[in-house]
XYZ file of N, CA and C in Angstrom:
546
model
N 22.431 2.438 -17.010
C 21.078 1.982 -16.679
C 20.159 2.841 -17.349
N 19.079 2.300 -17.974
C 18.106 3.078 -18.637
C 17.147 3.817 -17.661
N 16.542 4.908 -18.243
C 15.717 5.735 -17.407
C 14.640 4.923 -16.824
N 13.905 4.118 -17.469
C 12.712 3.213 -16.934
C 13.270 2.231 -15.747
N 14.375 1.639 -16.094
C 14.835 0.721 -15.035
C 15.384 1.404 -13.800
N 15.860 2.709 -13.962
C 16.387 3.357 -12.786
C 15.170 3.944 -12.065
N 14.105 4.244 -12.844
C 12.955 4.773 -12.062
C 12.267 3.667 -11.289
N 12.225 2.484 -11.900
C 11.565 1.356 -11.303
C 12.418 0.934 -9.925
N 13.663 1.089 -10.033
C 14.618 0.852 -8.797
C 14.305 1.989 -7.777
N 14.358 3.211 -8.265
C 13.904 4.282 -7.157
C 12.571 4.097 -6.585
N 11.587 3.697 -7.262
C 10.193 3.451 -6.931
C 10.218 2.289 -5.741
N 11.103 1.261 -6.047
C 11.079 0.325 -4.960
C 11.786 0.811 -3.668
N 12.823 1.636 -3.916
C 13.365 2.307 -2.747
C 12.405 3.275 -2.091
N 11.621 3.981 -2.757
C 10.657 4.782 -2.042
C 9.654 3.971 -1.268
N 9.293 2.911 -1.912
C 8.346 1.988 -1.085
C 9.021 1.586 0.184
N 10.139 1.129 0.136
C 10.943 0.765 1.347
C 10.961 1.956 2.333
N 11.427 3.059 1.989
C 11.557 4.268 2.746
C 10.296 4.829 3.306
N 9.442 5.077 2.465
C 8.110 5.577 2.863
C 7.068 4.763 3.427
N 7.411 3.485 3.355
C 6.335 2.487 4.050
C 6.899 1.769 5.120
N 8.217 1.492 5.155
C 8.747 0.596 6.191
C 9.993 0.995 6.950
N 10.927 1.722 6.232
C 12.299 1.936 6.872
C 12.801 3.204 6.567
N 12.105 4.386 6.911
C 12.699 5.636 6.473
C 14.134 5.840 7.074
N 14.385 5.244 8.219
C 15.606 5.520 8.803
C 16.927 4.995 8.048
N 16.767 4.089 7.066
C 17.934 3.773 6.346
C 18.538 4.846 5.515
N 17.810 5.891 5.255
C 18.438 7.102 4.694
C 18.432 8.343 5.629
N 18.099 8.061 7.018
C 18.109 9.094 7.790
C 16.880 10.141 7.838
N 15.823 9.469 7.239
C 14.567 10.213 7.090
C 13.618 9.978 8.181
N 12.831 11.100 8.640
C 11.798 10.845 9.491
C 10.434 11.257 8.916
N 9.366 10.438 9.086
C 8.148 10.598 8.532
C 7.291 11.350 9.773
N 6.370 12.262 9.556
C 5.553 12.813 10.593
C 4.482 11.722 10.967
N 3.627 11.981 11.852
C 2.655 11.173 12.490
C 1.735 10.631 11.333
N 1.566 11.327 10.253
C 0.563 10.946 9.141
C 1.378 10.423 7.944
N 2.554 10.054 8.206
C 3.466 9.283 7.138
C 4.022 10.342 5.993
N 3.780 11.617 6.267
C 4.419 12.450 5.185
C 5.884 12.754 5.610
N 6.596 12.901 4.408
C 8.045 13.200 4.507
C 8.199 14.501 3.663
N 9.075 15.337 4.103
C 9.355 16.663 3.448
C 10.085 16.243 2.094
N 9.527 16.736 0.970
C 10.251 16.336 -0.338
C 11.542 16.831 -0.468
N 11.987 17.987 -0.158
C 13.332 18.523 -0.174
C 14.221 17.601 0.620
N 13.834 17.245 1.945
C 14.699 16.400 2.716
C 14.855 15.071 2.221
N 13.704 14.475 1.561
C 13.877 13.110 0.890
C 14.933 13.172 -0.177
N 14.686 14.083 -1.066
C 15.555 14.156 -2.221
C 17.081 14.382 -1.673
N 17.302 15.184 -0.781
C 18.717 15.438 -0.132
C 19.191 14.111 0.397
N 18.276 13.314 1.217
C 18.818 12.252 1.866
C 19.051 11.048 0.766
N 18.157 10.942 -0.245
C 18.448 10.042 -1.293
C 19.773 10.232 -2.094
N 19.916 11.464 -2.348
C 21.141 11.862 -3.012
C 22.451 11.627 -2.188
N 22.233 11.962 -0.881
C 23.462 11.568 0.122
C 23.721 10.116 0.185
N 22.682 9.470 -0.040
C 22.781 7.907 0.047
C 23.097 7.212 -1.264
N 23.593 8.073 -2.195
C 24.119 7.634 -3.582
C 22.854 7.034 -4.373
N 21.765 7.653 -4.254
C 20.593 7.380 -5.108
C 20.112 8.712 -5.694
N 20.820 9.146 -6.727
C 20.505 10.549 -7.159
C 19.195 10.660 -7.792
N 18.385 11.691 -7.440
C 17.157 12.046 -8.002
C 16.801 13.551 -7.796
N 16.105 13.959 -8.701
C 15.642 15.389 -8.664
C 14.085 15.429 -8.636
N 13.642 16.538 -8.305
C 12.018 16.694 -7.976
C 11.262 16.244 -9.490
N 11.856 16.700 -10.475
C 11.039 16.219 -11.760
C 10.926 14.721 -11.856
N 12.110 14.179 -11.551
C 12.092 12.636 -11.668
C 11.206 11.946 -10.645
N 11.245 12.528 -9.423
C 10.333 12.022 -8.343
C 8.773 12.261 -8.702
N 8.473 13.521 -9.286
C 7.152 13.610 -9.872
C 6.737 12.738 -10.868
N 7.652 12.214 -11.783
C 7.402 11.347 -12.814
C 7.293 10.057 -12.316
N 7.992 9.548 -11.328
C 7.959 8.267 -10.645
C 6.528 8.124 -9.968
N 6.164 9.225 -9.149
C 4.942 9.181 -8.542
C 3.736 9.097 -9.478
N 3.719 9.772 -10.723
C 2.762 9.936 -11.672
C 2.684 8.637 -12.383
N 3.692 7.884 -12.593
C 3.723 6.752 -13.351
C 3.810 5.372 -12.650
N 3.693 5.335 -11.389
C 3.672 4.230 -10.704
C 2.343 3.435 -10.989
N 2.380 2.156 -11.381
C 1.437 1.518 -11.803
C 0.487 1.253 -10.733
N 0.791 1.158 -9.487
C -0.194 0.967 -8.360
C -0.514 2.318 -7.625
N 0.061 3.344 -8.105
C -0.281 4.620 -7.620
C 0.055 4.653 -6.019
N 1.170 4.137 -5.535
C 1.638 3.962 -4.203
C 1.832 5.224 -3.471
N 2.209 6.256 -4.225
C 2.676 7.550 -3.484
C 1.722 8.569 -3.912
N 1.791 9.635 -3.058
C 0.988 10.972 -3.431
C 1.703 11.982 -2.831
N 1.582 13.086 -3.543
C 2.168 14.451 -3.066
C 0.958 15.287 -2.289
N 1.348 16.199 -1.448
C 0.417 17.165 -1.060
C 0.171 18.263 -2.260
N -0.721 19.166 -2.003
C -1.191 20.035 -3.031
C 0.048 20.846 -3.721
N 0.899 21.212 -2.853
C 2.149 22.051 -3.402
C 3.439 21.397 -3.572
N 3.501 20.095 -3.518
C 4.536 19.110 -3.880
C 5.578 19.340 -2.820
N 5.202 19.790 -1.565
C 6.410 19.845 -0.519
C 6.402 18.657 0.368
N 5.413 17.814 0.413
C 5.271 16.633 1.009
C 4.921 15.437 0.294
N 5.378 14.177 0.598
C 5.009 12.929 -0.172
C 4.816 11.892 0.835
N 3.935 10.932 0.506
C 3.847 9.807 1.432
C 3.372 8.531 0.512
N 3.403 7.404 1.183
C 2.932 6.246 0.540
C 1.436 6.177 0.943
N 0.646 5.723 -0.002
C -0.860 5.748 0.249
C -1.402 4.727 1.262
N -0.657 3.592 1.277
C -0.973 2.544 2.312
C 0.237 1.466 2.125
N 0.083 0.340 3.072
C 1.069 -0.574 3.137
C 2.104 -0.337 4.109
N 1.931 0.547 5.006
C 2.911 0.827 6.134
C 3.072 -0.324 6.952
N 4.397 -0.651 7.374
C 4.609 -1.572 8.545
C 4.935 -0.730 9.837
N 5.124 0.543 9.493
C 5.471 1.482 10.786
C 4.213 2.172 11.213
N 4.190 2.405 12.441
C 2.876 3.108 12.888
C 2.790 4.483 12.438
N 1.681 4.773 11.563
C 1.286 6.058 11.240
C -0.149 6.148 11.197
N -0.739 7.391 11.019
C -2.104 7.640 10.987
C -2.385 8.423 9.546
N -3.059 7.699 8.656
C -3.202 8.215 7.429
C -4.361 9.326 7.377
N -5.202 9.268 8.418
C -6.234 10.196 8.417
C -7.275 9.854 7.570
N -7.445 8.702 7.222
C -8.537 8.333 6.260
C -9.955 8.158 7.232
N -10.963 8.612 6.660
C -12.174 8.494 7.243
C -12.773 6.966 7.037
N -13.562 6.543 8.086
C -14.168 5.134 7.863
C -15.391 5.481 6.981
N -15.492 4.492 5.983
C -16.537 4.620 5.041
C -17.241 3.458 4.752
N -18.535 3.489 4.196
C -19.140 2.170 3.920
C -18.475 1.621 2.497
N -18.061 0.312 2.648
C -17.475 -0.290 1.657
C -18.480 -0.805 0.433
N -18.006 -1.253 -0.681
C -18.881 -1.888 -1.474
C -19.475 -3.369 -0.917
N -20.503 -3.872 -1.350
C -21.030 -5.085 -0.725
C -19.973 -6.129 -0.815
N -19.100 -6.191 -1.899
C -18.156 -7.379 -1.957
C -16.829 -6.845 -2.375
N -15.768 -7.238 -1.714
C -14.420 -6.795 -2.143
C -13.647 -8.170 -2.252
N -12.461 -8.058 -2.823
C -11.672 -9.285 -3.202
C -10.266 -9.238 -2.467
N -9.679 -10.377 -2.358
C -8.297 -10.508 -1.904
C -7.665 -11.643 -2.646
N -6.489 -11.192 -3.341
C -5.709 -12.243 -3.968
C -4.553 -12.659 -3.036
N -4.455 -14.061 -3.027
C -3.293 -14.720 -2.268
C -2.803 -15.812 -3.037
N -1.991 -16.590 -2.241
C -1.392 -17.781 -3.084
C -1.987 -19.140 -2.404
N -1.729 -20.119 -3.195
C -2.080 -21.506 -2.739
C -1.435 -22.035 -1.471
N -0.061 -21.382 -1.228
C 0.556 -21.898 -0.064
C 0.043 -21.099 1.223
N -0.721 -20.092 1.025
C -1.185 -19.247 2.193
C -2.785 -19.580 2.535
N -3.460 -20.206 1.624
C -4.851 -20.426 1.773
C -5.383 -21.146 2.784
N -4.570 -22.157 3.155
C -5.010 -23.013 4.350
C -5.094 -22.294 5.708
N -3.980 -21.511 5.822
C -3.840 -20.628 7.044
C -4.920 -19.562 7.022
N -5.096 -18.921 5.883
C -6.228 -17.801 5.790
C -7.597 -18.392 6.082
N -7.909 -19.576 5.680
C -9.129 -20.232 5.910
C -9.389 -20.711 7.248
N -8.293 -20.849 8.064
C -8.372 -21.256 9.523
C -8.372 -20.063 10.405
N -7.706 -18.861 10.025
C -7.464 -17.712 10.848
C -8.306 -16.376 10.349
N -8.566 -16.461 9.067
C -9.032 -15.190 8.471
C -7.928 -14.399 7.815
N -8.079 -13.271 7.330
C -7.253 -12.293 6.766
C -6.699 -11.442 7.952
N -5.233 -11.620 8.202
C -4.710 -10.684 9.284
C -3.728 -9.660 8.663
N -3.640 -8.697 9.350
C -2.844 -7.478 8.768
C -1.235 -7.877 9.059
N -0.968 -8.818 9.790
C 0.415 -9.327 10.132
C 1.304 -8.042 10.507
N 2.275 -7.793 9.683
C 3.335 -6.784 9.948
C 2.854 -5.401 9.353
N 1.797 -5.372 8.754
C 1.162 -4.030 8.161
C 0.128 -3.478 9.040
N -0.351 -2.355 8.716
C -1.240 -1.784 9.529
C -2.726 -2.159 9.239
N -2.891 -2.632 8.074
C -4.306 -3.031 7.612
C -4.131 -4.199 6.637
N -5.251 -4.821 6.416
C -5.516 -5.888 5.380
C -5.851 -5.133 4.195
N -5.335 -5.473 3.082
C -5.524 -4.786 1.709
C -6.661 -5.564 1.005
N -7.624 -4.884 0.362
C -8.627 -5.597 -0.381
C -8.870 -4.756 -1.579
N -9.354 -5.331 -2.640
C -9.608 -4.819 -3.848
C -11.129 -4.901 -4.254
N -11.520 -3.821 -4.958
C -12.954 -3.709 -5.542
C -13.218 -4.478 -6.654
N -12.049 -4.970 -7.310
C -12.265 -5.769 -8.617
C -11.468 -6.933 -8.609
N -11.879 -7.851 -9.446
C -11.111 -9.312 -9.414
C -9.725 -9.129 -10.204
N -9.693 -8.147 -11.186
C -8.297 -7.953 -11.906
C -7.267 -7.528 -10.984
N -7.491 -6.598 -9.957
C -6.504 -6.193 -9.129
C -6.134 -7.148 -8.210
N -7.191 -7.811 -7.461
C -6.958 -8.902 -6.595
C -6.177 -9.985 -7.281
N -6.424 -10.339 -8.553
C -5.545 -11.312 -9.237
C -4.104 -10.977 -9.437
N -3.928 -9.706 -9.770
C -2.460 -9.168 -9.949
C -1.676 -9.191 -8.689
N -2.472 -8.877 -7.583
C -1.629 -8.939 -6.296
C -1.437 -10.278 -6.074
N -2.377 -11.239 -6.005
C -2.252 -12.588 -5.606
C -1.181 -13.184 -6.435
N -1.074 -13.060 -7.702
C -0.094 -13.714 -8.485
C 1.442 -13.468 -8.105
N 1.645 -12.325 -7.487
C 3.002 -11.953 -7.016
C 3.441 -12.966 -6.049
N 2.525 -13.743 -5.292
C 2.814 -14.567 -4.143
C 2.948 -16.010 -4.547
N 2.683 -16.405 -5.849
C 2.623 -17.817 -6.170
C 1.443 -18.291 -6.924
N 0.969 -19.417 -6.880
C -0.340 -19.934 -7.519
C -1.427 -19.093 -6.932
N -2.185 -18.585 -7.876
C -3.281 -17.642 -7.365
C -4.462 -18.333 -6.812
N -4.935 -17.684 -5.797
C -6.312 -18.100 -5.107
C -6.936 -16.818 -4.901
N -8.272 -16.663 -5.294
C -9.032 -15.595 -4.910
C -9.962 -15.770 -3.856
N -10.140 -14.676 -3.117
C -11.198 -14.694 -2.025
C -12.109 -13.687 -2.203
N -13.388 -13.928 -1.999
C -14.484 -12.875 -1.914
C -14.675 -12.534 -0.558
N -14.808 -11.371 -0.201
C -15.052 -10.778 1.159
C -16.459 -10.062 1.289
N -17.168 -10.631 2.126
C -18.628 -9.919 2.472
C -18.385 -8.750 3.166
N -17.963 -7.754 2.617
C -17.824 -6.495 3.078
C -18.964 -5.725 3.783
N -20.099 -6.023 3.092
C -21.349 -5.451 3.586
C -21.752 -6.040 4.956
N -21.578 -7.364 4.944
C -21.772 -8.096 6.331
C -20.899 -7.659 7.403
N -19.596 -7.387 7.091
C -18.611 -7.102 7.986
C -18.955 -5.590 8.430
N -19.315 -4.825 7.602
C -19.674 -3.485 7.858
C -20.913 -3.230 8.759
N -21.881 -4.147 8.589
C -23.059 -4.117 9.264
C -22.848 -4.655 10.798
N -21.636 -5.441 10.957
C -21.513 -5.837 12.261
C -20.417 -5.002 13.054
N -20.043 -3.835 12.384
C -19.251 -2.934 13.181
C -17.823 -2.945 12.747
N -17.378 -3.703 11.655
C -16.015 -3.463 11.194
C -15.909 -2.276 10.378
N -14.720 -1.611 10.523
C -14.443 -0.341 9.766
C -13.693 -0.517 8.569
N -14.044 0.237 7.536
C -13.281 0.152 6.266
C -12.824 1.651 5.974
N -11.660 1.594 5.182
C -11.010 2.863 4.784
C -10.750 2.724 3.371
N -10.666 3.720 2.515
C -10.351 3.605 1.167
C -9.095 4.525 0.939
N -8.010 4.054 0.485
C -6.806 4.857 0.397
C -6.955 5.688 -0.871
N -6.107 6.613 -1.207
C -6.274 7.573 -2.334
C -6.168 6.757 -3.567
N -5.372 5.677 -3.738
C -5.336 4.869 -4.945
C -6.483 3.765 -5.046
N -7.347 3.691 -4.256
C -8.503 2.856 -4.319
C -8.365 1.545 -3.601
N -7.193 1.410 -2.833
C -7.123 0.094 -2.012
C -7.969 0.117 -0.762
N -8.753 -0.831 -0.580
C -9.677 -0.892 0.603
C -8.910 -1.506 1.809
N -9.155 -0.877 2.786
C -8.237 -1.309 4.107
C -9.264 -1.588 5.253
N -8.888 -2.587 6.131
C -9.548 -2.979 7.134
C -8.599 -3.742 8.181
N -8.968 -3.759 9.536
C -8.018 -4.467 10.473
C -7.773 -5.826 10.291
N -8.923 -6.571 9.904
C -8.937 -7.987 9.750
C -10.053 -8.582 9.083
N -10.048 -9.515 8.501
C -11.316 -10.225 7.942
C -11.570 -11.626 8.489
N -12.446 -11.732 9.429
C -12.648 -13.141 9.909
C -13.155 -14.046 8.920
N -12.847 -15.334 9.150
C -13.144 -16.435 8.281
C -14.664 -16.417 7.885
N -15.550 -16.123 8.626
C -16.929 -16.169 8.334
C -17.249 -15.228 7.159
N -16.555 -14.282 6.795
C -16.778 -13.357 5.813
C -15.992 -13.726 4.553
N -15.250 -14.802 4.513
C -14.551 -15.144 3.303
C -15.100 -16.333 2.528
N -15.089 -16.221 1.156
C -15.320 -17.315 0.373
C -14.415 -17.497 -0.754
N -13.888 -18.738 -0.826
C -13.035 -18.964 -1.950
C -13.657 -18.860 -3.319
N -13.207 -18.370 -4.260
C -13.763 -18.290 -5.617
C -12.816 -18.741 -6.644
């Protein structure tokens, strides 16, 4: 297997382990979603997924969605967002841009326009500050539909927003009244 293909496979495994199921390799995340890098590498190697620190650093640096981050001394790693397990990312609530976007699929739009955007099995609804990113996300799910979110209106009525290290905007839910199909 070539290095690029192997790195892509390991990146997907890291997403699974650091966002959803650390137990599949016997790993435990702390309350803030951090994993010990040495333990992660050891557990991946034990699970027949060989990796070394330099390769892990390369995967993190080259991930197109910047899904992962290290702490300052590379002893801890975590996913930036998208967790289905209960963690506290310690992100401060901040004022969002006036408009945010969400990409989805044609098959999901009727439900969304009836109920709003829900976090479902994730900790937050994910929003983008630009149409290109929202489009890329939405296309993964089928025929693209773009939604505009009145983030300013939501913020003014008490909805809280967070921005992950990789620029993904997070909130608990987006009620239908704040959504416009574009």
